XYZ file of C-alpha atoms in Angstrom:
519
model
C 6.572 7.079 -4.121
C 2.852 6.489 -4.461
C 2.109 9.902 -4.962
C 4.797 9.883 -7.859
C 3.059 6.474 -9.330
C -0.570 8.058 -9.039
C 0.562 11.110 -11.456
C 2.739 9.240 -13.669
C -0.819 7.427 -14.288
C -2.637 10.107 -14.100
C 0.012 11.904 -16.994
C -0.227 8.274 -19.281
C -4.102 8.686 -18.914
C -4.325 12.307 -20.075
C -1.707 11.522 -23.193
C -4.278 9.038 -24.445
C -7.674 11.098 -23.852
C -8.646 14.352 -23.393
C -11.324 16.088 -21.052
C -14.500 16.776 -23.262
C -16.624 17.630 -20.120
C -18.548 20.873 -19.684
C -19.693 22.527 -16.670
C -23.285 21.525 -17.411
C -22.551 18.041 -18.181
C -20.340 18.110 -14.561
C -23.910 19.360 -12.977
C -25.782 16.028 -14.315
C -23.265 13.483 -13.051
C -25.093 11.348 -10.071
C -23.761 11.061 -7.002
C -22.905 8.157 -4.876
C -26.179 6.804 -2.838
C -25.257 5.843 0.230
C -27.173 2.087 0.433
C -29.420 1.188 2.999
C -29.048 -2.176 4.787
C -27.060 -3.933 7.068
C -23.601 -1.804 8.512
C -20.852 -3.370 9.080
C -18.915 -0.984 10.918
C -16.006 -0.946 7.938
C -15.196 2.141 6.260
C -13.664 1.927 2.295
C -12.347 4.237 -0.160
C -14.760 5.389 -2.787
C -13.555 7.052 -5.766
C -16.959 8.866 -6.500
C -16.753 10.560 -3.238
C -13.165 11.177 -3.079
C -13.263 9.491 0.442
C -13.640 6.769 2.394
C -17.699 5.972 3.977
C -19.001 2.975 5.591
C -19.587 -0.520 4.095
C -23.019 -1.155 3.796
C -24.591 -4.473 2.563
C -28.128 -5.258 1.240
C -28.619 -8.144 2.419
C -26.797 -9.513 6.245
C -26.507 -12.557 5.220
C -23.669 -12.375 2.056
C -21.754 -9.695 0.125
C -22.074 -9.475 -3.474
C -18.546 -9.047 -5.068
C -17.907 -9.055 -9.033
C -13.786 -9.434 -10.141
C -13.280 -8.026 -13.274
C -10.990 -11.329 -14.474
C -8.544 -12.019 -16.890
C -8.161 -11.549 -20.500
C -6.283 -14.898 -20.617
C -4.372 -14.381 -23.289
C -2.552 -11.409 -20.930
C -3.194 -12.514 -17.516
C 0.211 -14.580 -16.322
C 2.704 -12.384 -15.319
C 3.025 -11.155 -11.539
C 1.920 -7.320 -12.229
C -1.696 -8.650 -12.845
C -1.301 -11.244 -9.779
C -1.026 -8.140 -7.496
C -4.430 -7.825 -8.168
C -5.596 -10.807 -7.678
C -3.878 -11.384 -4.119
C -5.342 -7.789 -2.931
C -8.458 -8.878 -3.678
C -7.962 -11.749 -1.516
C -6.739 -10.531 1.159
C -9.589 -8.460 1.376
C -11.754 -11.566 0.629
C -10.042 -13.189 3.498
C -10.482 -10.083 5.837
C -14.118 -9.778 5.474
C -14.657 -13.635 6.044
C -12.573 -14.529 9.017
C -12.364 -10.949 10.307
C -15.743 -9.702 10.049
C -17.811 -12.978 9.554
C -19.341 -11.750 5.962
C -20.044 -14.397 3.474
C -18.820 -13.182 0.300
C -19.953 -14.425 -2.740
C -17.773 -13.982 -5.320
C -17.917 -14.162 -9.701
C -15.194 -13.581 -11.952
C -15.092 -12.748 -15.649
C -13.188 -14.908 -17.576
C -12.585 -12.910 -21.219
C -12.113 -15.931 -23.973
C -12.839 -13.438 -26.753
C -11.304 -10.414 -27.787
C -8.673 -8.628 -30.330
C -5.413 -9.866 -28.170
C -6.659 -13.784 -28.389
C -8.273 -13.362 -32.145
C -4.985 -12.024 -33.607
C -2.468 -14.607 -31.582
C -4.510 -17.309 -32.462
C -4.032 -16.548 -36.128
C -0.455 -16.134 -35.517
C 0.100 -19.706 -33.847
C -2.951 -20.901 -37.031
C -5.024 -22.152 -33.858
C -8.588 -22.443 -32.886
C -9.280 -19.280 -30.545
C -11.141 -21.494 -28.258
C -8.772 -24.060 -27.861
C -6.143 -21.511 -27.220
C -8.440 -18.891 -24.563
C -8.930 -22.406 -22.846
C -5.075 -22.878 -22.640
C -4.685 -19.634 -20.907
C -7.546 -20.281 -18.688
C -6.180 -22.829 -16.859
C -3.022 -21.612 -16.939
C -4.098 -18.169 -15.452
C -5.972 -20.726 -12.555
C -3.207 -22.632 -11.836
C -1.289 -19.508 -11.464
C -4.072 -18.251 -8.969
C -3.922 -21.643 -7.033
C 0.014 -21.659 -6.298
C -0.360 -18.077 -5.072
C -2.986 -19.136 -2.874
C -5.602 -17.345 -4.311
C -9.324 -18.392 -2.836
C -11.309 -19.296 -6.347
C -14.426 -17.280 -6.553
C -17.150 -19.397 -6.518
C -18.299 -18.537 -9.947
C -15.878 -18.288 -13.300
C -17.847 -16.805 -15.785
C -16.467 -16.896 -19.567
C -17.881 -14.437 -22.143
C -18.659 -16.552 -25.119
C -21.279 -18.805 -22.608
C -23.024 -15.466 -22.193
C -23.372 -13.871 -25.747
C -27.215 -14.920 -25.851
C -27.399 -12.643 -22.580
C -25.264 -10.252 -24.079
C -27.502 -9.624 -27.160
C -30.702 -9.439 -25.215
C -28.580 -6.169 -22.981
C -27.692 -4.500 -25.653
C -31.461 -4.628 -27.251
C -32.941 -3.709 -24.252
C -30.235 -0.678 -24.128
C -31.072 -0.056 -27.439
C -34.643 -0.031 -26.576
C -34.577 2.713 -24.175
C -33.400 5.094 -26.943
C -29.461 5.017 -24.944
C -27.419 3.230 -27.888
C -27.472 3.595 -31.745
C -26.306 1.349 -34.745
C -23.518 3.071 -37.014
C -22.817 3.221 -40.287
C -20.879 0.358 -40.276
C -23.136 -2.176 -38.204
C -21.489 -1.734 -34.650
C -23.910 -0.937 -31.852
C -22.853 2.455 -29.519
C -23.785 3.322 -25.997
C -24.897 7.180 -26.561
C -23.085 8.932 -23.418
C -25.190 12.394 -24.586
C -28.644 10.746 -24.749
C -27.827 8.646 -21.628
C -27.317 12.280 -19.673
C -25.364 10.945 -16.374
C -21.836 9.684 -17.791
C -18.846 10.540 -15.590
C -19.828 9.021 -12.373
C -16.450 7.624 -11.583
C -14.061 10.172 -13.109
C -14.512 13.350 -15.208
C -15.612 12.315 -18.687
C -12.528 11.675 -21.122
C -12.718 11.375 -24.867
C -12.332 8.125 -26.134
C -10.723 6.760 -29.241
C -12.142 8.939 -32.233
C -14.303 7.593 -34.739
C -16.596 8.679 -37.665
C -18.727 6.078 -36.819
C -19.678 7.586 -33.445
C -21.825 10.477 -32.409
C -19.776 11.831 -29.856
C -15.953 10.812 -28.542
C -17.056 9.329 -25.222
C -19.535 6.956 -27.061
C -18.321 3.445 -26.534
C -18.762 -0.052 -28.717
C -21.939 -2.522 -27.215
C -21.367 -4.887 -30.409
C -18.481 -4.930 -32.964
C -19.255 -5.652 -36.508
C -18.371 -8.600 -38.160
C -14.616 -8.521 -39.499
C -12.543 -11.984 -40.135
C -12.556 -12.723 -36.862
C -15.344 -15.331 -35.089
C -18.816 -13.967 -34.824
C -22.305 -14.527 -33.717
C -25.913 -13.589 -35.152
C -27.600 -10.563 -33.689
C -30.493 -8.146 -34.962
C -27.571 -5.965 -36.057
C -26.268 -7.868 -37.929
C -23.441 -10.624 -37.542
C -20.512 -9.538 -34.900
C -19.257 -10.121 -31.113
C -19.533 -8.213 -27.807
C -17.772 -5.156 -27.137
C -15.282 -5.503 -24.420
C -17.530 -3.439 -21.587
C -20.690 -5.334 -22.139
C -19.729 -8.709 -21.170
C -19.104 -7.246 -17.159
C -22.467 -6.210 -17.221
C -24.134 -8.090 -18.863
C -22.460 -11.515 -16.620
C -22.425 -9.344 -13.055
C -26.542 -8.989 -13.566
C -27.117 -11.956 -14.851
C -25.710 -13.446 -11.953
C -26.489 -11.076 -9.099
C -29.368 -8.735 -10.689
C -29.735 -4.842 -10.563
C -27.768 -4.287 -7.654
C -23.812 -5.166 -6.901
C -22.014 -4.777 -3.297
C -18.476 -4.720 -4.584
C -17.181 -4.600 -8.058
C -12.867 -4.778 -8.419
C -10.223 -4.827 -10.517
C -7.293 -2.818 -11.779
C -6.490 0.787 -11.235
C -6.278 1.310 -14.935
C -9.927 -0.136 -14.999
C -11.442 2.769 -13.463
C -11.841 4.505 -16.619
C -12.711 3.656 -19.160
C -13.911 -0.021 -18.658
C -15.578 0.825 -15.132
C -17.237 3.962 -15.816
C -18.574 2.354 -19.041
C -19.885 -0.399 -17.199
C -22.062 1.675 -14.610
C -23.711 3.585 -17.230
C -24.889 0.916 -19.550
C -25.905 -1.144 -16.546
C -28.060 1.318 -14.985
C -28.887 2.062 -18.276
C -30.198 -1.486 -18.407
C -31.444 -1.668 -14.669
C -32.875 2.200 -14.841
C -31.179 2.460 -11.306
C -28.767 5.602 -10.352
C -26.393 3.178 -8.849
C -25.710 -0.216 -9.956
C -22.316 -1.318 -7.776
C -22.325 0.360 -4.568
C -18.424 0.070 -3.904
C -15.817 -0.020 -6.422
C -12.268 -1.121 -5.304
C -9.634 -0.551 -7.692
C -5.823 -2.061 -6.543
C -2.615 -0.200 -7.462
C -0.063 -1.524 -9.892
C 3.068 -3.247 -9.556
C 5.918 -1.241 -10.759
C 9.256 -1.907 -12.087
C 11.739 1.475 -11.884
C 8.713 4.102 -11.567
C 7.676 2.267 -14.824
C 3.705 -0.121 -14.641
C 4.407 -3.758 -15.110
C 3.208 -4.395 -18.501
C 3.216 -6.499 -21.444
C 3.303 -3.744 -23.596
C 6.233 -2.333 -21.921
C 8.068 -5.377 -22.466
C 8.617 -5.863 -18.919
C 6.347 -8.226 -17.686
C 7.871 -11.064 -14.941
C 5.712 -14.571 -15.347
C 4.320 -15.410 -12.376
C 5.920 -19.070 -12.570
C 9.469 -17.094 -13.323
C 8.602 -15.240 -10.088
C 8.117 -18.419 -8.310
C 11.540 -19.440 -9.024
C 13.047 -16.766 -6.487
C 10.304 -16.110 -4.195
C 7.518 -18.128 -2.746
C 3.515 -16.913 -2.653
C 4.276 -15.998 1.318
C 6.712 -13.500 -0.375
C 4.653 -11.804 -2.784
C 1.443 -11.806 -0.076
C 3.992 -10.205 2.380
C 4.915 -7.156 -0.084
C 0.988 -6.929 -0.835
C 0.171 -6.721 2.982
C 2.849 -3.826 3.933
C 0.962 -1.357 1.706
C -2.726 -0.561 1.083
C -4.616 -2.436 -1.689
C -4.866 0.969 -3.494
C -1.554 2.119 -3.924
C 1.265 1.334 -6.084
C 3.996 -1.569 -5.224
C 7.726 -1.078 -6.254
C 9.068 -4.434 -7.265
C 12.851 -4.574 -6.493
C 15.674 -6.449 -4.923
C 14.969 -4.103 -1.993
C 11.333 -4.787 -1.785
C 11.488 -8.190 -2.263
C 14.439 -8.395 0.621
C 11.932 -6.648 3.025
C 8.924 -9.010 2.246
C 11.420 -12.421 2.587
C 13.376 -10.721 6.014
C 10.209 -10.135 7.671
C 8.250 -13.747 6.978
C 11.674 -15.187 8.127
C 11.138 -12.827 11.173
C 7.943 -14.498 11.688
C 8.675 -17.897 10.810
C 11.406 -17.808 13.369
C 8.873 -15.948 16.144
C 6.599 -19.069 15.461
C 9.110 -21.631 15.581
C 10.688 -20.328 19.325
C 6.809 -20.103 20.628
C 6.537 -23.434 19.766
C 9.999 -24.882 21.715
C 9.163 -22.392 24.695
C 5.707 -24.478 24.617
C 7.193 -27.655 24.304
C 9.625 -27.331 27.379
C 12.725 -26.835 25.048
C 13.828 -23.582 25.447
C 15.905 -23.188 28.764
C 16.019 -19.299 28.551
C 13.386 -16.479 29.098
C 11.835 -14.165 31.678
C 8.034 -13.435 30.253
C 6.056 -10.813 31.930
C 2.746 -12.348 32.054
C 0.819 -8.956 32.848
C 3.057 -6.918 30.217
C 2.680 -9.384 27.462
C -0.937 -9.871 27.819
C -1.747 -6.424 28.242
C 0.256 -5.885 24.631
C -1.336 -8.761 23.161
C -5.017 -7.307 23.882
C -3.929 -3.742 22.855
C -2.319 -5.469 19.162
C -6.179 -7.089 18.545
C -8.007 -4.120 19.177
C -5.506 -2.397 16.960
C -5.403 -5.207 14.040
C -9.219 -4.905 14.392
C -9.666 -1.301 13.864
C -6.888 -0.962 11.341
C -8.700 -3.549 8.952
C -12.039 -2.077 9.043
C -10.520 1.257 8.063
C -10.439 0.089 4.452
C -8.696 -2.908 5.230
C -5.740 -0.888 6.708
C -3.207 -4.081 6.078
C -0.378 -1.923 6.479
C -0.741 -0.799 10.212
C -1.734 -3.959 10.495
C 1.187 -5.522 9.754
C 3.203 -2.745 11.871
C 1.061 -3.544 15.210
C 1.281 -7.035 14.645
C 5.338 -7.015 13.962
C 5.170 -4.563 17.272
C 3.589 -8.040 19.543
C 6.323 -10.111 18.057
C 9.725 -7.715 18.826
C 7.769 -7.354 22.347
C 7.345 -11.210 23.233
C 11.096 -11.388 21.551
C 12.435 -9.894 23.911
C 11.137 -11.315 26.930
C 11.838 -15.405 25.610
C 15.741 -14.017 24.968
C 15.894 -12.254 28.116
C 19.067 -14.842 29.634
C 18.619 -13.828 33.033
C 17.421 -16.311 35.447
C 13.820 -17.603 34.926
C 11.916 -16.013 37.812
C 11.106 -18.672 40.304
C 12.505 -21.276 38.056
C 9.259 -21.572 36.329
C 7.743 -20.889 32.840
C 4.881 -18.919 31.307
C 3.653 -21.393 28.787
C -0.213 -19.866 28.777
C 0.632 -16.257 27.606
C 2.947 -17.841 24.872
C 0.768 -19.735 23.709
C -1.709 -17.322 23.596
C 0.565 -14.720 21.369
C 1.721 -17.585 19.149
C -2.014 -18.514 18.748
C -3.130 -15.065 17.468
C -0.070 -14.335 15.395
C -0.156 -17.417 13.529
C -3.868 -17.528 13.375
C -3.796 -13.586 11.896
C -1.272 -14.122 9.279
C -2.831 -17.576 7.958
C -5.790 -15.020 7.757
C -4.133 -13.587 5.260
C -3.273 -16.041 3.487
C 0.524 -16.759 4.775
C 0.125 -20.457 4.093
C 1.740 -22.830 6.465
C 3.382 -25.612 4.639
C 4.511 -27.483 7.658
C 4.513 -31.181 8.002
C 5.539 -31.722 11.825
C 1.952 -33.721 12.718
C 3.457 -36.206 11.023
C 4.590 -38.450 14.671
C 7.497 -40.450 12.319
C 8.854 -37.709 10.866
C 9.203 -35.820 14.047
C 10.714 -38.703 15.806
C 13.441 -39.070 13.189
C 14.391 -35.811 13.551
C 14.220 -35.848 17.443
C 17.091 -38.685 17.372
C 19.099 -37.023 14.966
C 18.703 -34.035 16.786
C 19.629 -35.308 20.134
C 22.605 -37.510 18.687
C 23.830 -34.329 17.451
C 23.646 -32.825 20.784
C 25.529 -35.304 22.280
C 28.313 -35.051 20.311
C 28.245 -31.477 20.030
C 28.196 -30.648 23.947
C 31.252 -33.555 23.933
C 33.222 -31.735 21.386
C 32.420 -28.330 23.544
C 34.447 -29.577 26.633
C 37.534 -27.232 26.931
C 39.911 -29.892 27.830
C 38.730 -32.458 24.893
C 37.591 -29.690 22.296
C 37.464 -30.828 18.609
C 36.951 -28.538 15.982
C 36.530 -31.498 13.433
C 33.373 -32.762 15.612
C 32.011 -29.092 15.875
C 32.332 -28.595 11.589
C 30.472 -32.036 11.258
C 27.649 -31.104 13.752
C 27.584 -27.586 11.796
C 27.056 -29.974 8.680
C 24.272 -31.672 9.720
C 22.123 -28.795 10.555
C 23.073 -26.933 7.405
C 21.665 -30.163 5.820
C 18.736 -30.426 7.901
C 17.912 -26.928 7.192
C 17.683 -27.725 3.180
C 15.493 -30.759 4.538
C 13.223 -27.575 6.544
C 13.974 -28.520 9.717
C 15.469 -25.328 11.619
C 18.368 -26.095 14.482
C 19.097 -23.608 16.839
C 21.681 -23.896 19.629
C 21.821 -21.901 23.202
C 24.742 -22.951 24.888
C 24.492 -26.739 25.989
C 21.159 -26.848 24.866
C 19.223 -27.608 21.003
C 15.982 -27.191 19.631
C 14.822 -27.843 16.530
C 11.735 -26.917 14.239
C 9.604 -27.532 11.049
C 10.107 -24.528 8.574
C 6.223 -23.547 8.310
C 6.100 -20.763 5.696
């Protein structure tokens, strides 16, 4: 299936532009520099090389990492969320996994053709209505769990920054002014354009020397605009990336992310004019580019009319849900968004709520069956970390992750269901424990947030009496000679109604335990 999505994006691409490349212009592209600094011991995919090579930071200390953001206006739907919640996951691997600090900035865009012409259609002030999205897109990010970077950076607070890159572009002889007043990076003059993917023609223009020339600053039309030495206008969309990602973290950038449709041209546009800018070979040392969501072998897009809000999402499924179908694949490829899909990602977090849930009344002297193989269990449990470990830090492997981890649970399943006799009448609380430990401490890693309230002493109390009332009457209505079928519906009632309450009943013969839904 991915391999299918990767052409089918591949085919779009080519429909819209068209290789202009020559063999001699292939000969001046720059290669990727391997960095020097501090190694991680993490491997990631780089799409210059065509492979994956180890993560290495300037500076031990922190990771620089640069999200290409939102254009709010077309930001809320749950095709761009995917993107957002690979990033961080990967966020969250590299802190709690790896013990990186990651400093993070994101691009809010609050200016461009999409906002300018729906504005006029609603006869609003753009800013008041970019500003609307905004915190609408944020809210969005904050019910999906989303870690906020711990910079938002909106493009019209940067346009004095952005006028001063384009001049000093301009400067070095690398961009030109057209004939009608907007400002062009020159790909030909520039000499190393292509770094990220073969150089494609862009939209045609007379205004522009060559096809693969693309806009620094847009000419006045009736749309807002501010004063520049060319003239009145606003920044092209490439430019702001830039021109925010070195304001904020200078001439060098540990990760840069975003879309897989970002690659080119938005990506390869911003490398050039920023080393360009910088006159470096290599401004972001690691791109990472997520795959799409898709809806029948078709992207999830506005434009395609078939676009699910992320709050219409939410109606269905919860964040756990959509983190789930994020973590069973690799950040890079495509996601299939179906019944099917969906069904997998909601069985298996019920798999592991349920794992969680018997841990905890095994713990807590509740659970009258078992046989757990101390030696066997720990041995697994040792053997899923090392594997967890090494699957992450090959370019945050989530996938086999997920497998080795689901592998530990059907394993320590088995043995707390095993009915036989307990050996030696006694328990195994410590290797339990242990497991549980890990497995819920992994997945809340990730991001699986636990929205459990059961430290709450009076809430767990109530439940305890109801819970052992219902016992009572239950195990009564169970004796053959006195057996009442009207008893047995009502204690069936009560836990259906506890369970819409989150509180999860489970019987084993004469025995009950109970538990907080967590997730």
């Amino acid at each position: 299936m991915y391999a299918f999505m990767k052409n089918t994006f591949r085919y779009k691409l080519h429909k819209v532009y068209r290789f202009v490349h020559t063999e001699t212009e292939l000969k001046n592209q720059a290669q990727w520099l391997k960095p020097v600094g501090y190694e991680t011991n993490i491997s990631i995919y780089n799409p210059i090389t065509k492979c994956k090579v180890p993560l290495i930071l300037k500076d031990k200390n922190y990771l620089t990492w640069y999200v290409c953001g939102p254009t709010v206006y077309d930001s809320a739907h749950i095709g761009h969320a995917v993107t957002y919640v690979n990033s961080d996951i990967i966020r969250r691997i590299l802190s709690h996994h790896f013990n990186i600090n990651v400093l993070m900035v994101m691009c809010i865009t609050d200016i461009d053709d999409k906002i300018i012409k729906r504005a006029k259609e609603l006869k609003q002030n753009y800013n008041d209505l970019a500003k609307h999205y905004e915190n609408e897109f944020i809210e969005d990010m904050k019910m999906l769990n989303v870690i906020k970077p711990q910079l938002y950076c909106r493009v019209t607070d940067y346009v004095p920054q952005i006028i001063e890159f384009v001049k000093r572009i301009m400067d070095k002889g690398n961009a030109y002014v057209s004939k009608d007043g907007s400002v062009y990076f020159d790909t030909n003059k520039y000499g190393m354009y292509g770094k990220l993917t073969p150089p494609l023609s862009n939209t045609v223009s007379p205004h522009k020397k060559s096809p693969t020339d693309f806009c620094l600053w847009k000419v006045k039309k009736d749309e807002p605009f501010w004063e520049s030495p060319w003239g009145p206008g606003r920044p092209g969309w490439h430019i702001e990336c830039s021109t925010i990602a070195s304001t904020v973290f200078g001439n060098s950038i540990d990760i840069h992310s975003g879309g897989a449709d970002l690659l080119f041209p938005h990506h390869e546009n911003e490398e050039a004019q920023s080393c360009s800018y910088h006159e470096v070979k290599q401004w972001v040392n690691y791109w990472l580019h997520s795959g799409h969501l898709f809806i029948k072998d078709e992207k999830m897009s506005k434009s395609l009319k078939n676009t699910i809000s992320i709050r219409k999402f939410l109606e269905k499924y919860t964040p756990n849900h959509l983190r789930i179908l994020c973590l069973l694949s690799n950040y890079r490829n495509g996601l299939e968004f179906s019944d099917t899909t969906m069904n997998l990602a909601v069985d298996l977090l019920h798999k592991i709520e349920h794992f969680i849930n018997d841990c905890d009344n095994y713990i807590a002297g509740r659970w009258n069956i078992g046989n757990i193989d101390e030696v066997a269990l720990l041995s697994c449990l040792e053997e899923t970390k090392n594997d967890v470990k090494t699957a992450l830090a090959d370019n945050f492997n989530t996938a086999y992750a997920m497998k080795s981890l689901v592998k530990l649970i059907n394993v320590t399943n088995k043995m707390l269901h095993d009915s036989q006799d307990i050996k030696n009448n006694c328990t195994c609380i410590s290797p339990i424990a242990a497991v549980s430990n890990y497995v819920s401490s992994t997945f809340s890693s990730f991001g699986i947030s636990n929205s459990t309230t059961a430290d709450d002493h009076q809430i767990n109390s109530l439940i305890e009496c109801i819970v052992k009332f219902r016992r009572t009457v239950r195990n009564r209505a169970l004796v053959k000679d006195v057996k009442d079928e009207l008893l047995l519906a009502a204690c069936d009632e009560v836990r259906t109604d506890l369970s819409l309450c989150r509180v999860i009943i489970k019987d084993h013969k004469n025995e009950t335990v109970w538990s907080i839904k967590k997730y």
